[in-house]
Tab-separated table of C-alpha atoms and ligand atoms in Angstrom:
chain	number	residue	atom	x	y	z
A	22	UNK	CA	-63.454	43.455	39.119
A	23	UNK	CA	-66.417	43.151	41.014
A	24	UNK	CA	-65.242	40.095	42.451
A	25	UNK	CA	-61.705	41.140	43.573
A	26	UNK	CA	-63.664	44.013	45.650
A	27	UNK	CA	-65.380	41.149	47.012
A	28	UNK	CA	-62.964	38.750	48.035
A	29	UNK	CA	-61.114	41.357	49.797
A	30	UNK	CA	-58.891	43.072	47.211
A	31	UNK	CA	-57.775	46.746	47.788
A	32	UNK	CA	-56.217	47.008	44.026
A	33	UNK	CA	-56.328	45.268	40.616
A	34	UNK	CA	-54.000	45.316	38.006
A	35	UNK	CA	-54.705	45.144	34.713
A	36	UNK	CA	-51.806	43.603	32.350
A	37	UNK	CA	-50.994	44.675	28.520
A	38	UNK	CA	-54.451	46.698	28.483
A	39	UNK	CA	-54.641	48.257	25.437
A	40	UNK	CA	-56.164	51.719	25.409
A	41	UNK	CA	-58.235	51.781	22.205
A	42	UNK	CA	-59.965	48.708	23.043
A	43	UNK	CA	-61.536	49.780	26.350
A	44	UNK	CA	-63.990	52.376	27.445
A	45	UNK	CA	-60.927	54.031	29.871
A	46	UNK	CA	-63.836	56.511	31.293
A	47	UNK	CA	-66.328	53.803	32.389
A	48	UNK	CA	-63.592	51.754	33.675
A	49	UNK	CA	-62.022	54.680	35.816
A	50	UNK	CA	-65.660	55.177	37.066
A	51	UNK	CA	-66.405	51.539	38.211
A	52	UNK	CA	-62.870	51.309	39.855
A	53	UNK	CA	-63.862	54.151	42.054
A	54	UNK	CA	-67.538	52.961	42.197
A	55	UNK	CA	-65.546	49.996	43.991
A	56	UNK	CA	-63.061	51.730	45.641
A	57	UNK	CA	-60.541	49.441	44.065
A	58	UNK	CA	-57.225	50.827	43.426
A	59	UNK	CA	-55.612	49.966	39.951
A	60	UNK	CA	-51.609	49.716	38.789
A	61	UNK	CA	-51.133	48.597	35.134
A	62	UNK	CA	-48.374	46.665	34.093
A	63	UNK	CA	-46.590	45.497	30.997
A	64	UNK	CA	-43.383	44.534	28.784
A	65	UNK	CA	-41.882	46.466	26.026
A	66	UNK	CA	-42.242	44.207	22.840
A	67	UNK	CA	-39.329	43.762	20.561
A	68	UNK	CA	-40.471	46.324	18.102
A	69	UNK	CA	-40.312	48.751	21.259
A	70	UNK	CA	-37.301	47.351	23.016
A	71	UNK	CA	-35.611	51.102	24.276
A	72	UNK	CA	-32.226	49.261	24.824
A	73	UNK	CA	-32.376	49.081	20.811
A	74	UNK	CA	-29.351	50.168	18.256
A	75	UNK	CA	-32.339	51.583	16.038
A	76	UNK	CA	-33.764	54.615	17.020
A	77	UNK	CA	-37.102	54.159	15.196
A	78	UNK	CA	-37.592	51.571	17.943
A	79	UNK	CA	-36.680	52.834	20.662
A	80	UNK	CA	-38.721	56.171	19.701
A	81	UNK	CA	-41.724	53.352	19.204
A	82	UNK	CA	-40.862	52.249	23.050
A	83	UNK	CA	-41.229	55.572	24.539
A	84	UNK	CA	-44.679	55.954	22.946
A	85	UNK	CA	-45.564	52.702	24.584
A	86	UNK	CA	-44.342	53.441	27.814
A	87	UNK	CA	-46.231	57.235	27.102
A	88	UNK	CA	-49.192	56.006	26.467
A	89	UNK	CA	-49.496	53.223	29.127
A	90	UNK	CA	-48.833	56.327	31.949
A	91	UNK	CA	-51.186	58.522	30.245
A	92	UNK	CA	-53.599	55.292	30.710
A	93	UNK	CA	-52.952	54.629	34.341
A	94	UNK	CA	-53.500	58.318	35.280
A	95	UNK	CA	-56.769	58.246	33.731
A	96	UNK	CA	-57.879	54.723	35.754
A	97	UNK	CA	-57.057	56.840	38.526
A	98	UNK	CA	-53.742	54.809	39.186
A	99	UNK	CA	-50.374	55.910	40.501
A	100	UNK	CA	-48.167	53.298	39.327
A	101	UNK	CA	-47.117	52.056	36.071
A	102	UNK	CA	-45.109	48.269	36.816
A	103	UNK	CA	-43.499	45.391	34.556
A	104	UNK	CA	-40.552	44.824	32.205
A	105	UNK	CA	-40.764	48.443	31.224
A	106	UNK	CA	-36.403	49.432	30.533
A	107	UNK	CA	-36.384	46.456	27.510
A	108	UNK	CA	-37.899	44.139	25.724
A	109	UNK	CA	-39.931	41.480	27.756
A	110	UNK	CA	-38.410	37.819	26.075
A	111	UNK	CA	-35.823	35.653	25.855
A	112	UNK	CA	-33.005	37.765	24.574
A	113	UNK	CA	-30.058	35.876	22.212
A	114	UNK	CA	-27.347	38.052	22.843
A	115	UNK	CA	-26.278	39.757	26.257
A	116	UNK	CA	-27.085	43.625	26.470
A	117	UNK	CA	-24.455	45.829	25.909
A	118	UNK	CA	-22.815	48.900	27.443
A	119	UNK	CA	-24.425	51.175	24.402
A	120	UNK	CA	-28.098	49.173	25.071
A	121	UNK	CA	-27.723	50.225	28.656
A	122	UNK	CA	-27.077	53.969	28.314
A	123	UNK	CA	-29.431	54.015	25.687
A	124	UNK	CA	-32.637	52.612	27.808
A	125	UNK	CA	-31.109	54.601	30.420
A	126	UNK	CA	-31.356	58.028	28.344
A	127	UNK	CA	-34.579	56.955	27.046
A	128	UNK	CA	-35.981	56.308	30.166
A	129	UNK	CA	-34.992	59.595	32.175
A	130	UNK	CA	-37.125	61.265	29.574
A	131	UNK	CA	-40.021	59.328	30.102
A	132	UNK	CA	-39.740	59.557	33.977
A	133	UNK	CA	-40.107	63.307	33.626
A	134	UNK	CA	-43.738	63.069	31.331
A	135	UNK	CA	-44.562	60.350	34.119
A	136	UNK	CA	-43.969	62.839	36.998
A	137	UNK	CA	-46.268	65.331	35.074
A	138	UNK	CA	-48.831	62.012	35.319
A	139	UNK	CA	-48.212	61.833	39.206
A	140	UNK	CA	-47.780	58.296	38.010
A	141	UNK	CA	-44.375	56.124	39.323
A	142	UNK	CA	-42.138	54.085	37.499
A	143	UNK	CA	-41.832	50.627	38.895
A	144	UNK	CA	-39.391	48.025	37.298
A	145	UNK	CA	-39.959	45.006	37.014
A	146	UNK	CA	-36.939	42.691	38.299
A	147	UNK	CA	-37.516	39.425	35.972
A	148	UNK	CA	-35.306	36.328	35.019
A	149	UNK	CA	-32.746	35.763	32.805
A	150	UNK	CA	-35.123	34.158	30.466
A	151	UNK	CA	-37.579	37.035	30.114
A	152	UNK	CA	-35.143	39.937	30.065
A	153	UNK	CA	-31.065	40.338	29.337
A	154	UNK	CA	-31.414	43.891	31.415
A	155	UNK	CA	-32.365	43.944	35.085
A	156	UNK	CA	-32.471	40.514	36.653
A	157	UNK	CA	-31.414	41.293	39.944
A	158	UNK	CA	-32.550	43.411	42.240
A	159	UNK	CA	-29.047	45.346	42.738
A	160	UNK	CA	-29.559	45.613	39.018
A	161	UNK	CA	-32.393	46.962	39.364
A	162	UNK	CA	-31.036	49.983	41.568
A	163	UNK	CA	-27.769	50.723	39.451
A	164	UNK	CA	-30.174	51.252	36.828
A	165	UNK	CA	-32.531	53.684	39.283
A	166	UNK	CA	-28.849	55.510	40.388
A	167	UNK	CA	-27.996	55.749	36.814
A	168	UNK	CA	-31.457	57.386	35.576
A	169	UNK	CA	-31.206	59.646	38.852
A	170	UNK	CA	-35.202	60.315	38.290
A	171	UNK	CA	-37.343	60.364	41.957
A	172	UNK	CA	-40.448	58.663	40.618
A	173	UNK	CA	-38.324	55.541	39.296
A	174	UNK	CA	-38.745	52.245	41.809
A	175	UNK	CA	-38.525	48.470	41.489
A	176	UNK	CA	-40.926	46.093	41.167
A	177	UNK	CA	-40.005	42.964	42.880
A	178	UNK	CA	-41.624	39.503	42.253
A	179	UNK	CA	-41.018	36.712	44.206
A	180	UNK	CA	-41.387	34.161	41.539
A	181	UNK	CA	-38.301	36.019	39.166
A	182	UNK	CA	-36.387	36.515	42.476
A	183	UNK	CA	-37.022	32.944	43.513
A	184	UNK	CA	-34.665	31.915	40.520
A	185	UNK	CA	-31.782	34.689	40.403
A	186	UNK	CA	-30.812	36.124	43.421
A	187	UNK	CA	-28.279	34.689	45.833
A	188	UNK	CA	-31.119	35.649	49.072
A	189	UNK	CA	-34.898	36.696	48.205
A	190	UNK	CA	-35.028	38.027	51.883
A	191	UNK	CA	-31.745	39.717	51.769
A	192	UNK	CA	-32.708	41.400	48.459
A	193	UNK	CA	-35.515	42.876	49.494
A	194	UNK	CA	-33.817	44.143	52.567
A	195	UNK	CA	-31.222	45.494	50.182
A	196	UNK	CA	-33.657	47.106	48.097
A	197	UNK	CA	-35.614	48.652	50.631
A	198	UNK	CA	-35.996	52.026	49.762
A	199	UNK	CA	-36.605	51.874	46.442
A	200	UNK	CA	-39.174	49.316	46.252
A	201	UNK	CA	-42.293	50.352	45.190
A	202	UNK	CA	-44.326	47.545	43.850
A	203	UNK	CA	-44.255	44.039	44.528
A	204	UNK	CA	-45.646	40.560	42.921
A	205	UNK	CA	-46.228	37.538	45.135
A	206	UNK	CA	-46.168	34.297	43.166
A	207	UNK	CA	-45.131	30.747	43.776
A	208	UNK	CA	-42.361	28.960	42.026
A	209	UNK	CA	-44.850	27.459	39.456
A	210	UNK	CA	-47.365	30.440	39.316
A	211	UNK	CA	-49.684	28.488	41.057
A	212	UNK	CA	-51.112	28.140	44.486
A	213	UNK	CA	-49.220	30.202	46.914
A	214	UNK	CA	-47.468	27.671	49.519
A	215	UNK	CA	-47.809	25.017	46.735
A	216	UNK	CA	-44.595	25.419	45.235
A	217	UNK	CA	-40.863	26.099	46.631
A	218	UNK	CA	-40.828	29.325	47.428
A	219	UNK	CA	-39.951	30.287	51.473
A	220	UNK	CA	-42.535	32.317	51.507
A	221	UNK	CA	-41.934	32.869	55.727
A	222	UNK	CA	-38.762	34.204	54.747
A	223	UNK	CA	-40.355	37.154	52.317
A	224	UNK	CA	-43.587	38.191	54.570
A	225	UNK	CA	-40.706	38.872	57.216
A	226	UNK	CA	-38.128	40.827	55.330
A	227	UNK	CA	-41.548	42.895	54.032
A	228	UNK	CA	-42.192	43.289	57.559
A	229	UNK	CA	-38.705	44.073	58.600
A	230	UNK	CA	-38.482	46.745	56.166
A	231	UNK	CA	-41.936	48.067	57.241
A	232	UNK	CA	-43.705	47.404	54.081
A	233	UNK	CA	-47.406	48.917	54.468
A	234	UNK	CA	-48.176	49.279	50.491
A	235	UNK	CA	-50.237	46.415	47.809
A	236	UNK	CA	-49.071	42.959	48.173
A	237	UNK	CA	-49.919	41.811	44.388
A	238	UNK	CA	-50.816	38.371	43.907
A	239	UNK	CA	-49.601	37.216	40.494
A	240	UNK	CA	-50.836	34.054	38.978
A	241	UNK	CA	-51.358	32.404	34.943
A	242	UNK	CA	-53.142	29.809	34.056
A	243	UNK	CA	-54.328	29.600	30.069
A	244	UNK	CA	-57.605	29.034	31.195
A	245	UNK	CA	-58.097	32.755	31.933
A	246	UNK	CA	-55.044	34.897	31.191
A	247	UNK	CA	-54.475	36.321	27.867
A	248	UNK	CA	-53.399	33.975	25.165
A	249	UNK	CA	-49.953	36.368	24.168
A	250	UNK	CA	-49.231	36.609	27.659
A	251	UNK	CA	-49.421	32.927	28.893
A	252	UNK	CA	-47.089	32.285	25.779
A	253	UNK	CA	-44.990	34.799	26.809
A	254	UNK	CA	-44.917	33.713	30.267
A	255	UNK	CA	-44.868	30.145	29.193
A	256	UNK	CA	-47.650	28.716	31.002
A	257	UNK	CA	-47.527	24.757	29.641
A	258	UNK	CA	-49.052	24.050	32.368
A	259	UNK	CA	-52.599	25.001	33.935
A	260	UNK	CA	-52.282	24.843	37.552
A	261	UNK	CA	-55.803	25.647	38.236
A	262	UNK	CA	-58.666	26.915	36.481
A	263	UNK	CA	-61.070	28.135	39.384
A	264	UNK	CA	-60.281	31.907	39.739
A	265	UNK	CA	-62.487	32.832	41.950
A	266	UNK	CA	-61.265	30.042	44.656
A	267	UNK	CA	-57.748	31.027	43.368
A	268	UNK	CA	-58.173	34.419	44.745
A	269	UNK	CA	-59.959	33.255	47.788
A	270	UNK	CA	-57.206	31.482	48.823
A	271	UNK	CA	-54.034	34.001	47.823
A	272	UNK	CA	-55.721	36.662	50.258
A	273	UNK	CA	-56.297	34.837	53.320
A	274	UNK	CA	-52.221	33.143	52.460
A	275	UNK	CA	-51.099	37.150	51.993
A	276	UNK	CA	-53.060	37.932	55.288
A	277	UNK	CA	-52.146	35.150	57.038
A	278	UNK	CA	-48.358	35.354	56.130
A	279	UNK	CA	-47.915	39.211	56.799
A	280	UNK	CA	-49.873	38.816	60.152
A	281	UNK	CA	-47.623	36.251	60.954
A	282	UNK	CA	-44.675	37.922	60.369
A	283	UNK	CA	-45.640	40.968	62.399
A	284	UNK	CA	-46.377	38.801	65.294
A	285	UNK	CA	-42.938	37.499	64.921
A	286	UNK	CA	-41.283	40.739	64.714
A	287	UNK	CA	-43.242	41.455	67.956
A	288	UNK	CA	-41.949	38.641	70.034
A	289	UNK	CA	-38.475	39.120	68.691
A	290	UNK	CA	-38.705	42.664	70.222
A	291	UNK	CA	-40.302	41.944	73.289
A	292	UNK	CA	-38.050	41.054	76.533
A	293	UNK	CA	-40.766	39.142	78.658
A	294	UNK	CA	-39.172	40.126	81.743
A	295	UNK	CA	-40.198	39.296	85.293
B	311	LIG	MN1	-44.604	39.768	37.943
């Protein structure tokens, strides 16, 4: 924590943090000792899937996704993120109509004890192989039109969108207004500018859409995240195991990129006449 203040980081986020096992108090006072920002994010497990037939679990889901707001408006937060309308996983059958109205039911509910939070809802936009629900970004906003709740967003990340839709830039220019959190990570969860992603392409449709809020850099190595979560994630790999010059690097890429961008936007706008 103390680091990320240090190497330039206006917010943390803290993944799959699990209430009873931290001092939520102390926490809350070091963030704002640090005046570090903080968003939590998260997947619904299986046993808490809200796109479930069984009602015990979906009734398990919504105290997840309860508990998890009441946690980020005690850290001070705003804004809840991740896979947070079904189960994060690789899914063996396709979601159905009933699964949809369902998490959609389920979820309009929990928007309105998550407006009581001032906390937002920001959905997480992942691949196929993570989630049968929302793996597109126009997915992403049926499901936002269908709940009809005003603290509901999505929460892009360049590393899902990378893989499923037809344009990243496009999407996001699609999307625009009901974006409210966003991941940046590379194709491999690695080094930014490492892997495949056209990075250029997504600092300028942030720009273009006039993106001022958190750019999140996402990354997983085994070497530091969670165990569950790199399995999860499946990180075979370890792409680095040097945080700290992990971090160092993301930021000045972020910087770099979005100043870029802007400056492009500029010239594209400017005439340079005689
Ligand atoms: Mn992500």
């Amino acid at each position: 924590m103390v680091r990320s203040h240090e190497l330039g980081f206006d917010l943390i986020e803290f993944s799959y943090i699990d209430p009873s096992q931290v001092d939520v108090k102390w926490l809350a006072a070091r963030l704002q000792d640090l005046k570090l920002d903080v968003a939590i994010s998260m997947g619904l497990p299986p046993e808490g899937d809200i796109s479930s037939d069984d009602a015990s679990t979906v009734a398990h889901g919504t105290e997840i996704l309860k508990t998890a707001i009441a946690l980020t408006r005690d850290l001070g937060g705003t804004k809840l993120a991740g896979i947070l309308s079904s189960a994060h996983g690789k899914q063996e059958a396709a979601l159905t109509r009933k699964g949809w109205d369902t998490s959609v039911t389920t979820f309009a509910k929990v928007a309105d004890y998550a407006r009581e939070a001032c906390v937002t809802l920001n959905l997480e936009v992942v691949n196929r192989f993570e989630s049968n629900m929302l793996n597109t970004a126009a997915q992403g906003m049926a499901y936002i039109a269908d709940v009809g709740a005003s603290n509901v967003f999505l929460h892009l990340d360049t590393f899902h969108m990378n893989i499923e839709e037809a344009d990243v830039g496009l999407a996001i220019r699609h999307a625009a207004d009901k974006i409210g959190y966003v991941h940046i990570g590379e194709s491999h969860r690695g080094y930014l500018g490492t892997g495949n992603i056209d990075f250029a392409a997504i600092f300028d449709a942030l720009v273009a859409i006039g993106w001022q809020d958190y750019v999140t850099f996402e990354s997983f190595s085994s070497a530091i995240v969670d165990r569950a979560l790199s399995l999860k994630t499946a990180i075979w790999r370890d792409l680095w195991t040097d945080n700290v010059a992990l971090a160092k690097h993301a930021h000045s890429f972020i910087t770099l990129g979005m100043e870029t961008s802007r400056l492009k936007a500029e010239l594209t706008q400017k005439a340079h006449l005689p």
